[in-house]
XYZ file of C-alpha atoms in Angstrom:
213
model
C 185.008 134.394 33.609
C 183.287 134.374 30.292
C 179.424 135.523 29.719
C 177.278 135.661 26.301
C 176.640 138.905 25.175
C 172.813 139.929 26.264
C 170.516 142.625 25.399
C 169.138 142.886 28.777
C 170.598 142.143 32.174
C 170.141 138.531 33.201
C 167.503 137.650 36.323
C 169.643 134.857 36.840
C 173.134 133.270 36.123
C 174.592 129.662 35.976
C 178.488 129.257 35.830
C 179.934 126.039 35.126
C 183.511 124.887 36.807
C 185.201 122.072 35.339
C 187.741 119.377 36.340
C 191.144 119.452 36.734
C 194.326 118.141 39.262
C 195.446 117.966 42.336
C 198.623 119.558 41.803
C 199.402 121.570 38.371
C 200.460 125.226 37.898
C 200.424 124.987 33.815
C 197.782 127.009 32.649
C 194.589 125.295 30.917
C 193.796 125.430 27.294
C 191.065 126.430 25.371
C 189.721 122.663 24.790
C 191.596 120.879 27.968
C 189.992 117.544 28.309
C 187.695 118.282 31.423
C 186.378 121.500 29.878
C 185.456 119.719 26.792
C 183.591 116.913 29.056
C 181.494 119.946 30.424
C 180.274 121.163 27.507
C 177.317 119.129 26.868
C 176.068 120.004 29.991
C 175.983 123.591 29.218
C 174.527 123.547 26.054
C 171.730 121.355 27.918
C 170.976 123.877 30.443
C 171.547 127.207 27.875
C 168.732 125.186 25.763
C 166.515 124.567 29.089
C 167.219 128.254 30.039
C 166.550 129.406 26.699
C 164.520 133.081 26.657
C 163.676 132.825 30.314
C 166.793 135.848 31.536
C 168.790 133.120 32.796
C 172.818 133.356 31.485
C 175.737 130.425 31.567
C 178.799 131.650 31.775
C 182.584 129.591 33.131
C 184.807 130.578 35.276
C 188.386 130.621 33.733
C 191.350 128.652 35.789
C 194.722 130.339 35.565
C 196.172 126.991 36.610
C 195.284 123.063 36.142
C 195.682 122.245 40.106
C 194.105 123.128 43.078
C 197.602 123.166 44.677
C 197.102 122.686 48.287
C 196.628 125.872 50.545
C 196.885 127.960 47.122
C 193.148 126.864 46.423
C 193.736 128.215 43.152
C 190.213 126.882 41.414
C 188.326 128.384 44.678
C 190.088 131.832 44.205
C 189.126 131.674 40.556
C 185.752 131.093 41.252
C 185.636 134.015 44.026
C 186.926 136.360 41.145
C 184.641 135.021 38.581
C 181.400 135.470 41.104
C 183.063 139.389 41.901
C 183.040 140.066 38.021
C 179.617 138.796 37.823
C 178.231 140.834 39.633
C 179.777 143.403 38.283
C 178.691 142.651 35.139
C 175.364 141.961 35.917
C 174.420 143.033 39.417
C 173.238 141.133 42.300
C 171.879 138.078 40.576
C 171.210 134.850 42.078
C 173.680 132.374 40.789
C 173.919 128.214 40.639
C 176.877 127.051 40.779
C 177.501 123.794 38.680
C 181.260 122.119 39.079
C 182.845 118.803 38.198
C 185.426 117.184 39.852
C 187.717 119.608 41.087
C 185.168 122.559 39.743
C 182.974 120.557 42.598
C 185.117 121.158 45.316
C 185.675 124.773 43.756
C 181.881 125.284 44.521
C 181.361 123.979 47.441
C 184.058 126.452 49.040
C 182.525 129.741 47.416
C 178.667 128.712 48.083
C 179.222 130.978 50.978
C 179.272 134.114 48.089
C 176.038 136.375 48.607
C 175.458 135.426 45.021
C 175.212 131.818 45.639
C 171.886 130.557 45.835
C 172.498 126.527 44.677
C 175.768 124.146 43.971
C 174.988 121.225 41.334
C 178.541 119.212 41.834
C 179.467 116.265 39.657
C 181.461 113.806 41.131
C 182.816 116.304 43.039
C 185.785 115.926 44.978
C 185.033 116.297 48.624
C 187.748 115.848 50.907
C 186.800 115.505 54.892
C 188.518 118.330 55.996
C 186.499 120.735 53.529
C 184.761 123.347 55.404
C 180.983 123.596 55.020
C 179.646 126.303 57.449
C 179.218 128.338 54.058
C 176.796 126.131 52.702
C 174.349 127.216 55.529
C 171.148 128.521 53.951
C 172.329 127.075 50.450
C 170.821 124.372 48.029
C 173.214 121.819 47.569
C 172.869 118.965 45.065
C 175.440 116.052 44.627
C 175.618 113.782 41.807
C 177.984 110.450 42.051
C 178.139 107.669 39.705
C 178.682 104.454 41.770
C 181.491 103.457 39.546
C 183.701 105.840 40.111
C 187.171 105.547 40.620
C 188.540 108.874 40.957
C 186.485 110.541 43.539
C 184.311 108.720 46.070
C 180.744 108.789 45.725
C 180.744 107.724 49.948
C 182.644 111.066 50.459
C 179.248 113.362 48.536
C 177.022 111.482 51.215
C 179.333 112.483 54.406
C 180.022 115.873 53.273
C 175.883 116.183 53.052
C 175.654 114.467 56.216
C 178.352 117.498 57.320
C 175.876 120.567 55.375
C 172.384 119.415 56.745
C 174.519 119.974 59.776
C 174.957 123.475 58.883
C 171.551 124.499 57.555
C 172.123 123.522 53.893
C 169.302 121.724 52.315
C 171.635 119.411 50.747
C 171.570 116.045 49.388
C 173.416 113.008 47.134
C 172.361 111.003 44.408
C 174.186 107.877 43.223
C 174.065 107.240 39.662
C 174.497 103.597 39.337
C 176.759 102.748 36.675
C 178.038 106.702 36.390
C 182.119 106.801 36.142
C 184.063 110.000 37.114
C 184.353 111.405 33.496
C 180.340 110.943 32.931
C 180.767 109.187 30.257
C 178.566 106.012 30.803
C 174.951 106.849 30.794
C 176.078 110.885 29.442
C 172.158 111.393 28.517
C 171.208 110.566 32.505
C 173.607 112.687 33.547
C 173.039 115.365 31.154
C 169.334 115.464 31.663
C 169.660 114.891 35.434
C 171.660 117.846 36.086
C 169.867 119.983 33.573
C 166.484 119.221 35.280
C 168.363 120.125 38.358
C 169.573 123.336 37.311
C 166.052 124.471 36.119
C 164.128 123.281 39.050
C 166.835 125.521 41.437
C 166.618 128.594 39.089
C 162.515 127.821 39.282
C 161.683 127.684 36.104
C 160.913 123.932 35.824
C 159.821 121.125 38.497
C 162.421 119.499 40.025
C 163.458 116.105 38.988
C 161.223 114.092 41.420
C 164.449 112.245 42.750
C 166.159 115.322 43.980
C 162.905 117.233 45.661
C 162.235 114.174 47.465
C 165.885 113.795 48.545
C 165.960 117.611 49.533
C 163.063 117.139 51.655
């Protein structure tokens, strides 16, 4: 995991997950392809976050895949969370994760720390667990063009968390691909709007409070 330097402790943190494979044991580089698509979107919430004690920080994949029972982003993101702490203390964290980094979320929202998942076209398979997300604010962004994950799999698996005391919901973006490329400033200003209205420092966009509710 990798956090700015600070002067003070933070009151609150935000760590972003990105993308990657199903399958892959090669470690990730410094500028792999889905990290690079993430960065806009933390340099959108570090500017929304700006002198209000809030800190961004990413957690650090020792492999591309999630490799089947191996969960390998999930266990990255458990040690990440750990480290935070321990850096840091008890602060309440938001998760935000794309893709595979949205799966990776999901599965560690049960973490004390946890207090929110933002996932990107997150990859939701039906056999995911979501008893963890119980007491958790979970917020799902899908473009309706995708055609890597499904955006119909975000709406079941929130259908699956109300279930299990999340306050969870999905948004379709309509025209939104899985690499967020098409309509980037929606995206970008949807999730940092998000992110801000969780961490309570700004409104909610008025989309996502009336879908939470």
């Amino acid at each position: 995991m990798v956090l700015p330097a600070t002067a003070a402790p933070p009151r609150a943190a935000v760590l972003l997950l990105h993308g990657g494979r199903e399958h892959g044991l090669a470690r990730p580089g410094e500028w792999n392809l889905p990290a690079v698509r993430m960065r806009p979107f933390e340099q959108a919430i570090a500017r929304a976050t700006r002198r209000t004690g809030v800190v961004t920080g990413w957690v650090r994949y020792r492999h591309r895949g999630w490799n089947g029972e191996r969960r390998d982003a999930a266990r990255d993101a458990e040690q990440a969370l750990t480290e935070l702490a321990r850096l840091a203390g008890p602060v309440p964290v938001v998760l935000v994760g794309h893709s595979m980094g949205g799966r990776a979320a999901l599965r560690v929202a049960g973490h004390p720390s946890v207090r929110a998942v933002v996932g990107l076209a997150p990859w939701c398979p039906p056999e995911d667990p979501v008893d963890q997300l119980g007491g958790r604010r979970v917020v799902l962004l899908h473009g309706d063009e995708d055609r890597t994950t499904d955006p119909r799999a975000s709406v079941e698996l929130v259908r699956r968390a109300r279930q299990a005391g999340a306050q969870a919901c999905a948004l379709v973006l309509p025209g939104g691909d899985h690499a967020m490329l098409r309509r980037a400033p929606a995206w970008h200003r949807l999730t940092r709007d998000t992110v801000a209205g969780l961490l309570g420092i700004g409104p909610l966009p008025r989309v996502v409070a009336h879908a939470l509710a």
